[in-house]
Amino acid sequence: MPLWGNKKLHQRVVALTPRLHIIARSWGCSPDLCDDLVQETLATALNKISQLRKEAALEVWVIRILTNSHRLYLRQHKYLSPLDSHELIDELDPQHSLDAQQTIDMVRAAIGLLSDEQRKVLTLVDMESFSYQKVAEILDIKIGTVMSRLSRARAQLRKIINDISARTNRTETQPDLWRVK
Amino acid sequence: MKTSFDADNVSDELLNAFVDNELDRKEHLQLLQTQLKYPAIHLRICELRQIKELVSSARHQEPSNHDSSQQPRARTRKNRSMAASLMILVTIGTIVFIAQAAWLKPDNTARYRYAYPQIKVVLNKLDARNKTNIVFHINKNNVHSLEALFTDIQRLLIDPRTENKNIRIEVLTSGPGLPLLDTLSEKHLKLIQQLYTQHENISFIVCKQTLTKFRKETKRLQQLPKGMVLTASAPELIKLRRAQGWNYIHI
C-alpha cells in the first residue's frame, strides 16, 4: 500500500505539531515564526509523503523538513536573534521564580548566543533526546560533525553561563551609588 | 586488554558521548574506570552533565493553543483554487454585512477615537502583513491618563487591524507613575489580569529601580499586581525597544 494513502501516517505527521513548535522555539524563533515554519513543514510533509521510504523514519524526516524550512528562512532574512536580550523577571512567587525561571531564561538566552549550527545540534540532543545518528540524519551531516559541534556548543554554553553568572554576582554585591550634590 | 583511557587521551567528544550514553559497552566501561582514576575527568563529566540538565530544563512547553487534531492547510493547486473561491465569497459576504451593519447601526470600532492619537498613527502605518510593537510608558501619577490608556488598549486589541495579533504591547510603569500601582482599584486589577491572561501579546512591566526606591520609602507595594513583571531599568528598556524599532508612546 502506498504510504501517501495511509490516513494513520497523515495523523502521525499532524500529531508532531506541538513537538515541531517546541523545536523551532528552542532554535530562537518567535512564536509567530514558529507557527509559519511548522505550518510550512506540515504542508510540505503531507504533500511529499509519498517520498518517505520508511514509515519508521517519519519523525526524523519531518524534523529534517523543518530544518530545511528554517535554513531557507535564515537565508532569505537577515538573521537577527529574536531572543530578547533584555531580561524580564516575574516577581510573583519569588522563591520559585528567582531560582527556576531566571535560570531557564538565562540558559535560553545563552543558547540564543550560540551559532545556528551549534544550537540545532545541542537542542536536538539535549531537549529532544535524539541519538547522534538521528541528529546526523536530520541535519544531513556526519556523526563526527555532530560530536564536534555538540562538544563545542556545550563548552561555549558553559563559558557564556559562567560569564552571565559572574556579571550577575558582581552587580548584586556592588554597593549602591549615591550622587551627592 | 586496556581497562581505562589515559587522561591525556580523553577528548571532549568522547566525554560528551559518554554523558549522552552514545558509547558502546566496552568504551563506556573504560571511561567509568578512567573517571574513578582521574578526579579531573570526573569533574569534567559532572560539568557536562550539569550543562545537559540545564539545556534540557530550558525546553519550551507545548503551546497551549495548538490543537494537534487540526489539519494544516494543504497547499495543493485544487485546494488553493477552492480557498480562493471561498475567500471571494466570504469577502463579498463580509462587504455586504459591513455595509448593512454600517447602514443599520454605527460601527463603534471604526468610529472609536483613541485618547492617544499616536496609536492611530501607528495603526495607519500597519498593513495586513506588517507587524508592529508599541511600548506605552506611564511615568505620571494621573489616574485619568491610566484609565484612558486602558480603554485605548482594550480597543486596540479588538481593532480589526490587530486581529491577527500582529501587534505586541508593553505597558511600562516607572518614575512618578509608579505610585499609581499602589492605588489601583479592584476594577483595574481585574482588567490587568484579564488582559494579561487573555492576550499573550501584552506585557505589564515595572521598573525595578523605581519599585525598590518606592518600597524603601513607603514600605508599600510589597507585592506587585498579578501579571506584572520587572525590568532592571526602565530607561534601558526604552533605549533597547527604540533600537529594536518599537513605537514609543509616553503617557
XYZ file of C-alpha atoms in Angstrom:
432
model
C 0.000 0.000 0.000
C 1.474 3.379 -0.928
C 2.434 5.489 2.065
C 0.608 8.575 0.794
C -2.706 6.746 1.067
C -2.143 5.959 4.721
C -4.509 8.011 6.860
C -2.738 6.987 10.047
C 0.505 8.346 8.663
C -1.167 11.677 7.999
C -2.380 11.705 11.581
C 1.112 10.918 12.833
C 2.504 13.855 10.860
C -0.119 16.211 12.287
C 0.461 14.847 15.796
C 4.045 16.074 15.552
C 2.816 19.703 15.531
C 3.494 20.541 19.221
C 6.929 18.946 19.097
C 7.886 20.832 15.930
C 6.743 24.011 17.618
C 8.945 23.321 20.643
C 11.954 22.550 18.466
C 11.521 25.736 16.444
C 11.168 27.730 19.696
C 14.386 26.213 21.002
C 16.151 27.488 17.877
C 15.229 31.010 18.930
C 12.244 31.552 16.605
C 9.465 33.873 17.761
C 6.013 32.273 18.295
C 4.770 33.762 15.015
C 7.731 32.472 13.077
C 7.307 29.055 14.735
C 3.716 28.941 13.512
C 4.809 29.776 9.969
C 7.657 27.259 9.949
C 5.560 24.469 11.437
C 2.741 25.184 9.006
C 5.169 25.137 6.100
C 6.728 21.909 7.371
C 3.414 20.115 7.792
C 2.170 21.219 4.399
C 5.397 20.055 2.725
C 5.388 16.772 4.639
C 1.789 15.987 3.717
C 2.330 16.909 0.080
C 5.502 14.890 -0.249
C 4.612 11.971 1.975
C 4.911 9.629 -0.994
C 8.668 10.326 -0.931
C 9.000 8.850 2.561
C 10.682 5.475 2.213
C 10.380 4.026 5.704
C 7.437 4.684 7.942
C 9.681 4.318 10.992
C 11.786 7.267 9.819
C 8.791 9.620 9.742
C 9.820 11.726 12.739
C 13.372 12.309 11.510
C 12.060 13.055 8.016
C 9.560 15.678 9.218
C 12.105 17.373 11.500
C 14.509 17.421 8.585
C 11.896 19.335 6.582
C 11.587 21.779 9.498
C 15.373 22.213 9.497
C 15.349 22.971 5.785
C 12.484 25.448 6.150
C 14.363 27.201 8.954
C 17.591 27.238 6.922
C 15.715 28.747 3.998
C 14.185 31.375 6.263
C 17.601 32.325 7.645
C 18.954 32.624 4.124
C 16.073 34.818 2.993
C 16.099 37.099 6.019
C 18.947 38.860 7.589
C 19.208 36.893 10.771
C 18.604 38.849 13.932
C 18.402 36.927 17.141
C 14.760 37.165 18.179
C 15.639 36.244 21.729
C 15.048 39.174 23.938
C 18.339 40.421 25.296
C 16.561 42.377 27.990
C 15.658 40.061 30.794
C 12.220 40.412 32.319
C 11.744 38.994 35.752
C 8.494 37.592 37.083
C 8.193 38.755 40.657
C 5.277 36.555 41.609
C 6.132 33.559 43.715
C 9.630 34.989 44.208
C 11.212 31.987 45.864
C 10.449 29.754 42.955
C 10.704 32.153 40.062
C 14.010 33.659 41.114
C 15.722 30.310 41.152
C 13.970 28.333 38.492
C 12.603 30.767 35.926
C 15.625 33.035 35.941
C 17.896 30.064 35.354
C 15.720 28.897 32.479
C 15.670 32.392 30.980
C 19.418 32.645 31.351
C 20.004 29.276 29.694
C 17.651 30.161 26.840
C 19.420 33.468 26.351
C 22.788 31.678 26.388
C 21.565 29.128 23.828
C 20.461 32.059 21.682
C 24.036 33.304 21.597
C 25.363 30.094 20.062
C 25.801 29.733 16.324
C 22.813 28.282 14.497
C 24.717 25.050 13.727
C 25.705 24.501 17.338
C 22.275 25.463 18.657
C 20.494 22.945 16.424
C 22.717 20.023 17.451
C 22.560 20.949 21.125
C 18.788 21.328 21.269
C 18.092 18.170 19.278
C 20.320 16.100 21.581
C 19.574 17.673 24.956
C 15.993 18.854 24.589
C 14.587 16.344 22.132
C 16.775 13.391 23.243
C 17.681 12.333 19.722
C 20.623 9.974 19.254
C 23.705 11.243 17.416
C 22.736 9.050 14.462
C 19.289 10.643 14.190
C 20.669 14.166 14.550
C 23.139 13.403 11.772
C 20.224 12.272 9.572
C 18.068 15.285 10.436
C 20.813 17.813 9.761
C 22.349 15.840 6.916
C 25.828 15.829 8.445
C 28.260 13.145 9.618
C 28.176 11.741 13.150
C 31.696 13.088 13.701
C 30.418 16.580 12.882
C 27.532 16.116 15.326
C 30.021 15.156 18.046
C 32.373 18.058 17.434
C 29.569 20.623 17.146
C 27.954 19.330 20.322
C 31.228 19.405 22.184
C 31.949 22.983 21.085
C 28.365 24.025 21.811
C 28.477 22.756 25.408
C 31.902 24.305 26.016
C 30.707 27.633 24.611
C 27.470 27.452 26.595
C 29.349 26.795 29.815
C 31.531 29.831 29.142
C 28.525 32.077 28.416
C 26.643 30.892 31.517
C 29.724 31.430 33.698
C 30.115 34.946 32.269
C 26.459 35.784 32.912
C 26.608 34.366 36.467
C 29.808 36.293 37.228
C 28.243 39.510 35.931
C 25.077 38.950 37.975
C 27.031 38.251 41.164
C 29.164 41.347 40.615
C 26.049 43.520 40.208
C 24.445 42.053 43.333
C 27.480 42.693 45.528
C 28.115 46.209 44.265
C 27.161 48.911 46.769
C 24.514 51.490 45.863
C 25.967 54.646 44.364
C 24.592 57.950 45.520
C 25.039 61.243 43.788
C 25.954 63.942 46.275
C 25.049 67.441 45.252
C 43.210 -5.504 27.364
C 43.215 -1.854 28.355
C 40.725 -1.227 31.169
C 40.833 2.577 31.101
C 41.905 5.524 28.959
C 44.930 7.707 29.623
C 43.857 11.068 30.981
C 45.512 12.855 28.047
C 43.699 10.720 25.507
C 40.225 11.591 26.693
C 38.797 14.063 24.223
C 35.837 16.341 24.844
C 33.885 14.493 22.155
C 34.420 11.218 23.999
C 33.241 12.699 27.286
C 30.175 14.177 25.632
C 29.374 10.830 24.042
C 29.727 9.215 27.479
C 27.322 11.718 29.012
C 24.847 11.129 26.173
C 25.139 7.364 26.534
C 26.414 7.051 22.984
C 29.475 4.893 23.642
C 29.499 1.158 23.152
C 29.658 -1.037 26.251
C 33.439 -1.505 26.133
C 34.240 2.202 25.820
C 31.635 3.050 28.419
C 33.263 0.732 30.979
C 36.723 2.054 30.107
C 35.602 5.604 30.719
C 33.953 4.621 34.005
C 37.303 3.243 35.130
C 39.083 6.366 33.884
C 36.898 8.736 35.885
C 37.493 6.710 39.016
C 41.222 7.008 38.436
C 41.359 10.712 37.479
C 39.235 13.167 39.517
C 39.746 15.857 36.850
C 37.949 13.683 34.283
C 35.177 13.030 36.791
C 34.815 16.781 37.283
C 34.593 17.409 33.520
C 31.888 14.754 33.236
C 29.936 16.363 36.073
C 30.118 19.739 34.359
C 28.897 18.273 31.079
C 26.018 16.531 32.870
C 25.102 19.816 34.509
C 25.070 21.636 31.163
C 22.953 18.869 29.653
C 20.496 19.129 32.546
C 20.305 22.899 32.189
C 19.620 22.752 28.462
C 17.055 20.032 28.963
C 15.268 22.106 31.624
C 15.076 25.080 29.240
C 12.903 23.143 26.794
C 9.831 25.157 25.865
C 6.407 23.953 26.931
C 3.903 22.702 24.416
C 1.945 25.639 23.008
C -1.465 25.587 24.672
C -3.320 26.933 21.656
C -2.228 24.056 19.434
C -4.843 21.564 18.534
C -2.980 18.627 17.085
C -6.127 17.211 15.594
C -6.474 20.263 13.412
C -5.423 19.625 9.841
C -2.978 22.132 8.377
C -3.558 23.959 5.109
C -2.629 21.640 2.287
C -1.161 23.808 -0.439
C -2.342 21.900 -3.445
C -3.498 23.688 -6.554
C -7.027 22.333 -6.144
C -7.234 23.455 -2.570
C -5.809 26.850 -3.426
C -8.456 27.455 -6.066
C -11.153 26.288 -3.676
C -9.757 28.545 -0.995
C -9.651 31.454 -3.434
C -13.296 30.927 -4.424
C -14.290 30.643 -0.814
C -12.349 33.757 0.051
C -14.122 35.725 -2.716
C -17.493 34.571 -1.383
C -16.519 35.403 2.177
C -15.182 38.804 1.119
C -18.407 39.633 -0.743
C -20.422 38.425 2.238
C -18.334 40.489 4.618
C -18.656 43.615 2.478
C -22.431 43.167 2.317
C -22.590 42.523 6.051
C -20.429 45.531 6.907
C -22.427 47.741 4.557
C -25.668 46.594 6.161
C -24.261 46.962 9.651
C -22.998 50.439 8.853
C -26.368 51.354 7.416
C -28.401 49.974 10.295
C -26.096 50.507 13.203
C -22.930 52.594 13.554
C -19.737 50.548 13.911
C -18.205 51.511 17.237
C -14.802 50.041 16.453
C -14.334 52.044 13.292
C -15.560 55.223 14.954
C -13.610 54.848 18.130
C -11.338 57.773 18.806
C -8.187 56.843 20.629
C -7.340 59.082 23.561
C -3.735 58.824 22.434
C -3.731 59.820 18.743
C -0.266 58.303 18.287
C -1.999 54.908 18.326
C -3.958 55.883 15.249
C -0.737 56.897 13.515
C 0.803 53.514 14.324
C -2.292 51.666 13.114
C -2.404 53.613 9.874
C 1.133 52.517 9.125
C 0.134 48.912 9.697
C -0.791 46.758 6.736
C -2.080 43.201 6.890
C 1.342 41.539 6.812
C 3.214 44.051 8.835
C 3.886 43.647 12.500
C 4.249 46.404 14.983
C 5.220 46.836 18.602
C 4.263 49.606 20.978
C 5.675 50.464 24.362
C 3.406 52.664 26.474
C 5.401 54.430 29.117
C 3.475 55.574 32.195
C 5.522 57.991 34.219
C 2.893 60.387 35.509
C 0.765 59.828 38.570
C -2.507 60.538 36.831
C -5.301 58.043 37.194
C -7.320 59.585 34.338
C -4.436 59.042 31.908
C -4.240 55.462 33.104
C -7.951 54.879 32.575
C -7.765 56.396 29.105
C -4.827 54.132 28.346
C -6.660 51.012 29.489
C -9.647 51.893 27.316
C -7.345 52.513 24.354
C -5.542 49.218 24.867
C -8.820 47.291 25.083
C -9.938 48.923 21.835
C -6.564 48.362 20.237
C -6.704 44.650 20.964
C -10.075 44.284 19.256
C -9.248 46.661 16.431
C -9.742 44.826 13.113
C -6.221 45.843 12.085
C -4.680 43.946 15.005
C -6.963 40.950 14.905
C -4.266 38.591 13.679
C -2.114 39.507 16.660
C 0.425 41.344 14.549
C 0.910 43.771 17.393
C 2.862 43.467 20.610
C 2.233 45.804 23.514
C 4.301 46.583 26.563
C 2.974 48.842 29.309
C 5.934 50.125 31.258
C 5.497 51.918 34.570
C 8.336 53.859 36.136
C 9.300 57.063 37.939
C 6.407 59.223 39.158
C 3.959 56.797 37.516
C 4.793 54.005 39.934
C 2.619 55.149 42.883
C -0.366 54.597 40.561
C 0.114 50.870 41.027
C -0.445 51.307 44.744
C -3.790 52.994 44.187
C -5.230 50.657 41.568
C -8.864 49.789 42.167
C -10.280 46.245 42.061
C -11.645 47.044 38.622
C -8.182 47.984 37.320
C -6.527 44.959 38.867
C -9.134 42.679 37.346
C -8.683 44.337 33.981
C -4.902 43.949 34.077
C -5.228 40.292 34.947
C -7.830 39.782 32.251
C -5.687 41.441 29.591
C -2.634 39.517 30.722
C -4.336 36.119 30.661
C -6.369 36.608 27.503
C -3.751 38.245 25.307
C -0.269 36.829 25.081
C 0.894 39.866 23.115
C 0.628 42.268 26.049
C 3.033 42.617 28.987
C 2.887 44.846 32.035
C 6.355 45.839 33.136
C 7.539 47.727 36.168
C 10.889 49.441 36.672
C 12.749 47.596 39.393
C 14.855 50.620 40.370
C 11.802 52.794 40.996
C 9.985 49.984 42.762
C 12.887 49.348 45.139
C 13.096 53.040 45.953
C 9.326 53.268 46.446
C 9.303 50.258 48.759
C 12.193 51.653 50.793
C 10.465 54.995 51.254
C 6.875 53.904 51.787
C 7.096 50.225 52.801
C 4.162 49.716 50.453
C 3.585 47.738 47.259
C 5.471 44.752 48.631
C 3.655 42.572 46.120
C 3.022 43.630 42.569
C -0.374 43.060 40.959
C -0.616 39.663 39.296
C 0.590 39.619 35.716
C 3.316 42.224 36.138
C 6.995 41.608 35.539
C 10.077 43.607 36.411
C 12.742 45.165 34.281
C 16.058 46.180 35.793
C 15.894 49.696 34.394
C 13.092 51.435 32.500
C 15.378 53.847 30.561
C 17.495 50.912 29.408
C 14.404 49.020 28.259
C 13.121 52.073 26.381
C 16.506 52.541 24.747
C 16.525 48.901 23.702
C 12.967 48.947 22.381
C 13.646 52.079 20.369
C 16.746 50.452 18.900
C 14.575 47.455 18.005
C 12.179 49.745 16.136
C 9.315 49.813 18.658
C 6.856 52.693 18.742
C 7.167 54.651 21.945
C 4.118 56.392 23.400
C 4.533 58.462 26.514
C 1.531 58.570 28.832
